[in-house]
Structures are given as structure tokens and as C-alpha cells.
Amino acid sequence: MKNKMSRAGILLDVNDFAKARNFYETVMEQEIEEVIGGDHINYKSGMALQRDYKGIVEGSKDFAATPTGAKLEIKTKANNYQLAFEVEDIDYWQAKIKASGVEIIHDVHEYVWGQRVIRFYDPDGHIIELGEDLEVVAKRFLAQGLTAQEVSERFGYPLEYVQQLLNAK
């Protein structure tokens, strides 16, 4: 199909490319898909890091023959989006994130649907959320004696979805 979109993901503007790469590859355990020059990297998860995103959009001499006419204001800690990951062992990740020295927004917190989540800033001030995989949450509830119907009600999801989670792996 000619008009089909082929890739979706998120690109993060980073100030210190080496520091950001170290954080995402060492702390966040992201696997490299491809590195393009010294200022762009794609990860298998669908996220990418870019040095000088503003320069690309505005068409600076490093990236384009002529300016685009666009003007961007890059804000640190804009707090208007988050990059979310699901993990199996939230306690492992909380310890790892805390040991990395990044700024924690909040420690692991359990929401009414039972998912435990931690939020923090990456080195460039982007909000990162690590939440328990819902399959882990559903199986924890089942081990605590809840029925699949009770898990469905707690999640606010259809029973069929919860049954898929409970039968996974």
C-alpha cells in the first residue's frame, strides 16, 4: 500500500548525547537498533534520541541547506507528556532507577486498578513512567485469591481481556 505509514515512535531531544545514550542503554536497558552519525540513535523499543532537534526543525546549517522558517522553544521539564514502559519486576527497577541518581518524581505508587508505577526524569528532564505489566498485576491478584471477574472489575477492562492476560505465557 503506497500511503501506509511504516514507523511510529518517539524522538527525544537530548542535550548531552553521550550521557543520554549511557542512561538509556545502561540504566533503562534499551537495545540499539541503529546509530546514525554522532547525534541520532534508534532503539528497538521504538524510541530514538536526537541531539539538536531544534536545529533539524529550524533547518540549521548543520542539517539543511536553508532554514525552514520554523522557530522552536525547547523546554526542560515541560511535564506535558511521559515516555511509558511496562516492566515485570517494579521493585528491581525502582532500586535501579534510584541508584542511577536521576530525579524521582514519585516512588512506586499503587493505583486503584492495582498497577504499581514509578515516575522520574531522565537526564534531559523527560518524564519516564515505569509501570507493572498488567499481566503481572492480574496474576498477582489471582494469587491473592481474586477471581478473573473480580480482576476485571478492578481493572475496568472486559473479562475476556483479563482472561487473555491470565492465560499468557
Coordinates of N, CA and C in Angstrom, one line a residue:
M1 N 0.8 -1.2 0.0 CA 0.0 0.0 0.0 C 0.9 1.2 0.0
K2 N 0.7 2.1 -0.9 CA 1.5 3.3 -1.1 C 1.5 4.3 0.1
N3 N 0.3 4.5 0.6 CA 0.2 5.6 1.7 C 0.2 5.0 3.1
K4 N 0.7 3.8 3.3 CA 0.8 3.2 4.6 C 2.0 3.9 5.4
M5 N 1.7 4.2 6.6 CA 2.8 4.7 7.5 C 3.6 3.5 7.9
S6 N 4.9 3.6 7.9 CA 5.8 2.5 8.2 C 6.4 2.5 9.6
R7 N 6.5 3.6 10.2 CA 7.2 3.6 11.5 C 6.5 4.6 12.4
A8 N 6.4 4.3 13.7 CA 5.9 5.2 14.7 C 6.8 5.1 15.9
G9 N 7.0 6.1 16.6 CA 7.9 6.1 17.7 C 7.9 7.5 18.3
I10 N 8.8 7.6 19.3 CA 9.0 8.9 19.9 C 10.5 9.2 19.8
L11 N 10.8 10.5 19.5 CA 12.1 11.0 19.4 C 12.3 12.0 20.5
L12 N 13.4 11.8 21.3 CA 13.7 12.7 22.4 C 14.8 13.6 22.1
D13 N 14.6 14.9 22.3 CA 15.7 15.8 22.1 C 16.6 15.8 23.3
V14 N 17.9 15.6 23.1 CA 18.8 15.5 24.3 C 20.0 16.5 24.1
N15 N 20.4 17.0 25.3 CA 21.5 18.0 25.3 C 22.9 17.3 25.2
D16 N 23.1 16.3 26.0 CA 24.4 15.6 26.1 C 24.1 14.2 25.5
F17 N 24.4 14.0 24.3 CA 24.1 12.7 23.6 C 24.8 11.6 24.3
A18 N 26.0 11.7 24.7 CA 26.7 10.5 25.3 C 26.1 10.2 26.7
K19 N 25.7 11.2 27.4 CA 25.1 11.0 28.7 C 23.7 10.3 28.6
A20 N 22.9 10.8 27.6 CA 21.6 10.2 27.3 C 21.8 8.8 26.8
R21 N 22.7 8.5 26.0 CA 22.9 7.1 25.5 C 23.3 6.2 26.6
N22 N 24.2 6.7 27.5 CA 24.6 5.9 28.7 C 23.3 5.6 29.5
F23 N 22.5 6.6 29.8 CA 21.4 6.4 30.7 C 20.4 5.4 30.0
Y24 N 20.0 5.6 28.8 CA 19.1 4.7 28.1 C 19.6 3.3 27.9
E25 N 20.9 3.1 27.6 CA 21.4 1.8 27.4 C 21.8 1.1 28.6
T26 N 22.3 1.8 29.6 CA 22.8 1.2 30.8 C 21.7 1.0 31.9
V27 N 21.1 2.2 32.2 CA 20.0 2.1 33.2 C 18.7 1.6 32.7
M28 N 18.3 2.1 31.6 CA 17.0 1.7 31.0 C 17.0 0.4 30.2
E29 N 18.2 -0.1 29.9 CA 18.5 -1.4 29.2 C 17.8 -1.4 27.8
Q30 N 17.9 -0.3 27.1 CA 17.4 -0.2 25.8 C 18.4 -0.8 24.8
E31 N 17.9 -1.6 23.8 CA 18.7 -2.2 22.8 C 18.8 -1.4 21.6
I32 N 20.0 -1.2 21.1 CA 20.2 -0.3 19.9 C 19.6 -1.0 18.6
E33 N 18.9 -0.2 17.8 CA 18.5 -0.7 16.5 C 19.5 -0.2 15.5
E34 N 19.8 1.1 15.5 CA 20.8 1.7 14.6 C 21.3 3.0 15.2
V35 N 22.5 3.3 14.9 CA 23.1 4.6 15.2 C 23.4 5.3 13.9
I36 N 23.0 6.6 13.9 CA 23.2 7.4 12.7 C 24.0 8.6 13.0
G37 N 25.3 8.5 12.6 CA 26.2 9.6 13.0 C 26.4 9.7 14.5
G38 N 26.8 10.8 14.9 CA 27.1 11.0 16.3 C 26.0 11.7 17.1
D39 N 24.8 11.8 16.4 CA 23.8 12.6 17.1 C 22.4 12.0 16.9
H40 N 22.2 10.8 16.5 CA 20.9 10.1 16.4 C 21.1 8.6 16.7
I41 N 20.2 8.1 17.5 CA 20.1 6.6 17.7 C 18.7 6.2 17.8
N42 N 18.4 5.0 17.2 CA 17.1 4.4 17.3 C 17.3 3.2 18.1
Y43 N 16.3 2.9 19.0 CA 16.3 1.8 19.9 C 15.1 0.8 19.4
K44 N 15.3 -0.4 19.7 CA 14.3 -1.5 19.3 C 13.0 -1.2 19.8
S45 N 12.9 -0.5 21.0 CA 11.6 -0.2 21.6 C 10.7 0.8 20.8
G46 N 11.3 1.5 19.8 CA 10.6 2.4 19.0 C 11.0 3.9 19.4
M47 N 11.8 4.1 20.4 CA 12.2 5.4 20.8 C 13.5 5.7 20.2
A48 N 13.8 7.0 20.1 CA 15.0 7.5 19.5 C 15.5 8.7 20.3
L49 N 16.8 8.9 20.2 CA 17.5 10.1 20.8 C 18.0 10.9 19.7
Q50 N 17.9 12.2 19.8 CA 18.4 13.1 18.8 C 19.1 14.3 19.5
R51 N 20.3 14.6 19.1 CA 21.0 15.8 19.5 C 20.5 17.0 18.6
D52 N 20.3 18.1 19.1 CA 19.9 19.3 18.4 C 18.7 19.2 17.5
Y53 N 17.6 18.7 18.1 CA 16.3 18.6 17.4 C 15.9 19.9 16.9
K54 N 16.1 20.9 17.7 CA 15.7 22.3 17.3 C 16.4 22.7 16.0
G55 N 17.7 22.3 15.9 CA 18.4 22.6 14.6 C 17.9 21.9 13.4
I56 N 17.4 20.7 13.6 CA 16.8 20.0 12.5 C 15.5 20.6 12.0
V57 N 14.6 20.9 13.0 CA 13.3 21.5 12.6 C 13.5 22.9 12.0
E58 N 14.4 23.7 12.6 CA 14.6 25.1 12.1 C 15.5 25.1 10.9
G59 N 16.2 24.0 10.5 CA 17.0 23.9 9.3 C 18.3 24.6 9.5
S60 N 19.0 24.4 10.6 CA 20.3 25.0 10.8 C 21.3 24.5 9.8
K61 N 22.4 25.2 9.6 CA 23.4 24.8 8.6 C 24.0 23.4 8.8
D62 N 23.9 22.9 10.0 CA 24.4 21.5 10.2 C 23.4 20.5 9.6
F63 N 22.2 20.8 9.3 CA 21.2 19.9 8.9 C 20.5 20.2 7.6
A64 N 20.6 21.4 7.1 CA 19.8 21.8 5.9 C 20.5 22.9 5.1
A65 N 20.3 23.0 3.8 CA 20.9 24.0 3.0 C 20.3 25.4 3.3
T66 N 19.1 25.4 3.7 CA 18.4 26.7 4.0 C 17.5 26.5 5.2
P67 N 17.3 27.6 6.0 CA 16.4 27.5 7.2 C 15.0 27.1 6.7
T68 N 14.2 26.5 7.6 CA 12.8 26.1 7.3 C 11.9 27.3 7.6
G69 N 12.3 28.2 8.4 CA 11.4 29.3 8.9 C 10.7 29.0 10.2
A70 N 10.8 27.7 10.6 CA 10.2 27.4 11.9 C 11.1 27.8 13.0
K71 N 10.4 28.1 14.2 CA 11.1 28.5 15.4 C 10.6 27.7 16.5
L72 N 11.5 27.0 17.2 CA 11.1 26.2 18.4 C 11.7 26.7 19.6
E73 N 11.0 26.5 20.7 CA 11.5 26.8 22.0 C 11.5 25.4 22.8
I74 N 12.7 24.9 23.0 CA 12.8 23.6 23.7 C 12.7 23.9 25.2
K75 N 11.8 23.2 25.9 CA 11.7 23.4 27.4 C 12.1 22.2 28.1
T76 N 12.9 22.4 29.2 CA 13.2 21.3 30.1 C 12.1 21.1 31.1
K77 N 11.8 19.9 31.4 CA 10.7 19.5 32.3 C 9.4 20.2 31.9
A78 N 9.1 20.1 30.7 CA 7.8 20.6 30.2 C 6.6 19.9 30.9
N79 N 6.8 18.7 31.4 CA 5.8 18.0 32.1 C 4.5 17.8 31.3
N80 N 4.5 17.7 30.0 CA 3.3 17.6 29.3 C 3.2 16.3 28.5
Y81 N 4.1 15.4 28.8 CA 4.0 14.0 28.2 C 4.9 13.1 29.1
Q82 N 4.7 11.8 28.9 CA 5.7 10.9 29.5 C 6.0 9.8 28.6
L83 N 7.2 9.2 28.7 CA 7.6 8.0 28.0 C 7.3 6.9 28.9
A84 N 6.4 5.9 28.5 CA 6.0 4.9 29.4 C 6.5 3.5 29.0
F85 N 7.0 2.8 30.0 CA 7.5 1.4 29.8 C 6.7 0.5 30.8
E86 N 6.5 -0.7 30.4 CA 5.9 -1.7 31.3 C 7.0 -2.7 31.7
V87 N 7.1 -3.1 32.9 CA 8.1 -4.0 33.4 C 7.5 -5.1 34.3
E88 N 8.2 -6.2 34.4 CA 7.7 -7.3 35.2 C 8.0 -7.1 36.7
D89 N 9.2 -6.6 37.0 CA 9.6 -6.5 38.4 C 9.8 -5.1 38.8
I90 N 8.8 -4.4 39.3 CA 8.9 -3.0 39.6 C 9.8 -2.7 40.7
D91 N 10.0 -3.6 41.6 CA 10.9 -3.3 42.7 C 12.4 -3.3 42.3
Y92 N 12.7 -4.2 41.3 CA 14.1 -4.2 40.7 C 14.3 -2.9 40.1
W93 N 13.3 -2.4 39.3 CA 13.5 -1.2 38.5 C 13.6 0.0 39.4
Q94 N 12.8 0.0 40.5 CA 12.9 1.2 41.4 C 14.3 1.3 42.0
A95 N 14.8 0.2 42.4 CA 16.2 0.2 43.0 C 17.2 0.6 42.0
K96 N 17.1 0.2 40.8 CA 18.0 0.5 39.7 C 17.9 2.0 39.4
I97 N 16.7 2.5 39.3 CA 16.5 4.0 39.0 C 17.0 4.8 40.1
K98 N 16.7 4.5 41.3 CA 17.2 5.2 42.5 C 18.7 5.3 42.5
A99 N 19.4 4.1 42.2 CA 20.8 4.0 42.2 C 21.5 4.9 41.1
S100 N 20.7 5.1 40.0 CA 21.2 5.9 38.9 C 21.4 7.4 39.2
G101 N 20.7 7.9 40.3 CA 20.9 9.3 40.7 C 20.0 10.2 39.9
V102 N 19.0 9.8 39.1 CA 18.1 10.7 38.4 C 17.1 11.2 39.4
E103 N 16.4 12.3 39.1 CA 15.4 12.9 40.0 C 14.1 12.1 39.9
I104 N 13.7 11.6 41.1 CA 12.5 10.8 41.2 C 11.3 11.8 41.4
I105 N 10.3 11.6 40.6 CA 9.0 12.3 40.7 C 8.2 11.8 41.9
H106 N 8.0 10.4 41.8 CA 7.4 9.7 43.0 C 7.9 8.3 43.0
D107 N 8.0 7.8 44.2 CA 8.4 6.3 44.4 C 7.2 5.5 43.8
V108 N 7.4 4.2 43.9 CA 6.4 3.2 43.4 C 5.1 3.5 44.2
H109 N 4.1 3.7 43.4 CA 2.7 4.0 43.9 C 1.7 3.1 43.3
E110 N 0.8 2.5 44.1 CA -0.2 1.6 43.5 C -1.5 2.4 43.2
Y111 N -2.0 2.3 42.0 CA -3.2 2.9 41.6 C -4.4 2.0 41.9
V112 N -5.6 2.6 41.8 CA -6.8 1.8 42.2 C -7.0 0.6 41.4
W113 N -6.5 0.5 40.2 CA -6.6 -0.7 39.3 C -5.6 -1.7 39.7
G114 N -4.6 -1.4 40.6 CA -3.7 -2.3 41.1 C -2.3 -2.2 40.5
Q115 N -2.1 -1.5 39.5 CA -0.8 -1.4 38.8 C 0.1 -0.5 39.7
R116 N 1.3 -0.9 39.9 CA 2.3 -0.2 40.6 C 3.2 0.6 39.6
V117 N 3.5 1.9 39.9 CA 4.1 2.7 38.9 C 5.1 3.6 39.7
I118 N 6.3 3.9 39.0 CA 7.2 4.9 39.5 C 7.4 5.9 38.3
R119 N 7.6 7.1 38.7 CA 7.9 8.2 37.6 C 9.1 8.9 38.1
F120 N 9.9 9.3 37.1 CA 11.2 10.1 37.3 C 11.5 10.8 36.0
Y121 N 12.5 11.7 36.1 CA 13.0 12.4 35.0 C 14.3 11.8 34.5
D122 N 14.4 11.7 33.1 CA 15.7 11.3 32.6 C 16.6 12.5 32.7
P123 N 17.9 12.3 32.2 CA 18.9 13.4 32.4 C 18.5 14.7 31.7
D124 N 17.6 14.6 30.7 CA 17.2 15.8 30.0 C 15.8 16.4 30.5
G125 N 15.3 15.8 31.5 CA 14.0 16.3 32.1 C 12.8 15.8 31.4
H126 N 12.9 14.7 30.7 CA 11.7 14.0 30.1 C 11.1 13.1 31.2
I127 N 9.8 13.1 31.4 CA 9.2 12.2 32.4 C 9.2 10.8 31.8
I128 N 9.7 9.8 32.7 CA 9.6 8.4 32.4 C 8.7 7.7 33.4
E129 N 7.8 6.9 32.9 CA 7.0 6.1 33.8 C 7.4 4.6 33.6
L130 N 7.6 4.0 34.7 CA 7.7 2.5 34.6 C 6.6 1.9 35.4
G131 N 5.7 1.2 34.7 CA 4.6 0.6 35.3 C 4.6 -0.9 35.2
E132 N 4.1 -1.6 36.2 CA 4.0 -3.1 36.1 C 3.2 -3.5 34.9
D133 N 3.7 -4.5 34.3 CA 2.9 -5.1 33.2 C 1.6 -5.6 33.8
L134 N 0.5 -5.3 33.1 CA -0.8 -5.7 33.6 C -1.0 -7.2 33.7
E135 N -0.2 -8.0 33.0 CA -0.3 -9.4 33.2 C 0.3 -9.8 34.5
V136 N 1.3 -9.1 35.0 CA 1.9 -9.4 36.3 C 0.9 -9.0 37.4
V137 N 0.2 -7.9 37.2 CA -0.8 -7.4 38.2 C -1.9 -8.4 38.2
A138 N -2.4 -8.8 37.1 CA -3.6 -9.8 37.1 C -3.2 -11.1 37.7
K139 N -2.0 -11.6 37.5 CA -1.6 -12.8 38.1 C -1.3 -12.7 39.6
R140 N -0.9 -11.5 40.0 CA -0.7 -11.2 41.4 C -2.1 -11.3 42.1
F141 N -3.1 -10.6 41.5 CA -4.4 -10.6 42.1 C -5.0 -12.0 42.2
L142 N -4.8 -12.8 41.1 CA -5.3 -14.2 41.1 C -4.6 -15.0 42.2
A143 N -3.3 -14.8 42.5 CA -2.6 -15.5 43.5 C -3.1 -15.0 44.9
Q144 N -3.6 -13.8 45.0 CA -4.2 -13.3 46.2 C -5.6 -13.8 46.5
G145 N -6.2 -14.6 45.5 CA -7.5 -15.1 45.7 C -8.6 -14.5 44.9
L146 N -8.3 -13.4 44.2 CA -9.4 -12.8 43.4 C -9.7 -13.7 42.2
T147 N -11.0 -13.6 41.8 CA -11.4 -14.4 40.6 C -11.1 -13.5 39.4
A148 N -11.1 -14.1 38.2 CA -10.9 -13.3 37.0 C -12.0 -12.2 36.9
Q149 N -13.2 -12.5 37.3 CA -14.3 -11.5 37.2 C -13.9 -10.3 38.1
E150 N -13.4 -10.6 39.3 CA -13.0 -9.5 40.3 C -11.9 -8.7 39.8
V151 N -10.9 -9.4 39.1 CA -9.8 -8.7 38.5 C -10.3 -7.8 37.4
S152 N -11.2 -8.3 36.6 CA -11.8 -7.5 35.5 C -12.5 -6.2 36.1
E153 N -13.2 -6.4 37.1 CA -13.9 -5.2 37.8 C -12.9 -4.2 38.3
R154 N -11.8 -4.8 38.9 CA -10.8 -3.9 39.5 C -10.1 -3.1 38.4
F155 N -9.7 -3.8 37.3 CA -9.0 -3.2 36.2 C -9.9 -2.2 35.4
G156 N -11.3 -2.5 35.4 CA -12.2 -1.8 34.5 C -12.1 -2.2 33.0
Y157 N -11.5 -3.4 32.8 CA -11.4 -4.0 31.5 C -12.3 -5.2 31.4
P158 N -12.7 -5.5 30.1 CA -13.6 -6.7 29.9 C -13.0 -8.0 30.4
L159 N -13.8 -8.9 30.9 CA -13.4 -10.2 31.4 C -12.5 -10.9 30.4
E160 N -12.9 -10.8 29.1 CA -12.1 -11.5 28.0 C -10.6 -11.1 28.0
Y161 N -10.4 -9.8 28.2 CA -9.1 -9.2 28.2 C -8.3 -9.8 29.4
V162 N -8.9 -9.8 30.5 CA -8.3 -10.3 31.8 C -8.0 -11.8 31.6
Q163 N -8.9 -12.5 31.0 CA -8.6 -13.9 30.8 C -7.4 -14.2 29.9
Q164 N -7.2 -13.3 28.9 CA -6.1 -13.4 28.0 C -4.8 -13.1 28.8
L165 N -4.8 -12.1 29.7 CA -3.7 -11.8 30.5 C -3.3 -13.0 31.4
L166 N -4.3 -13.6 32.0 CA -4.1 -14.7 32.9 C -3.6 -15.9 32.2
N167 N -3.9 -16.1 30.9 CA -3.5 -17.3 30.2 C -2.2 -17.1 29.4
A168 N -1.7 -15.9 29.4 CA -0.5 -15.6 28.7 C 0.7 -16.3 29.3
K169 N 1.7 -16.6 28.4 CA 2.9 -17.3 28.8 C 2.7 -18.6 29.5

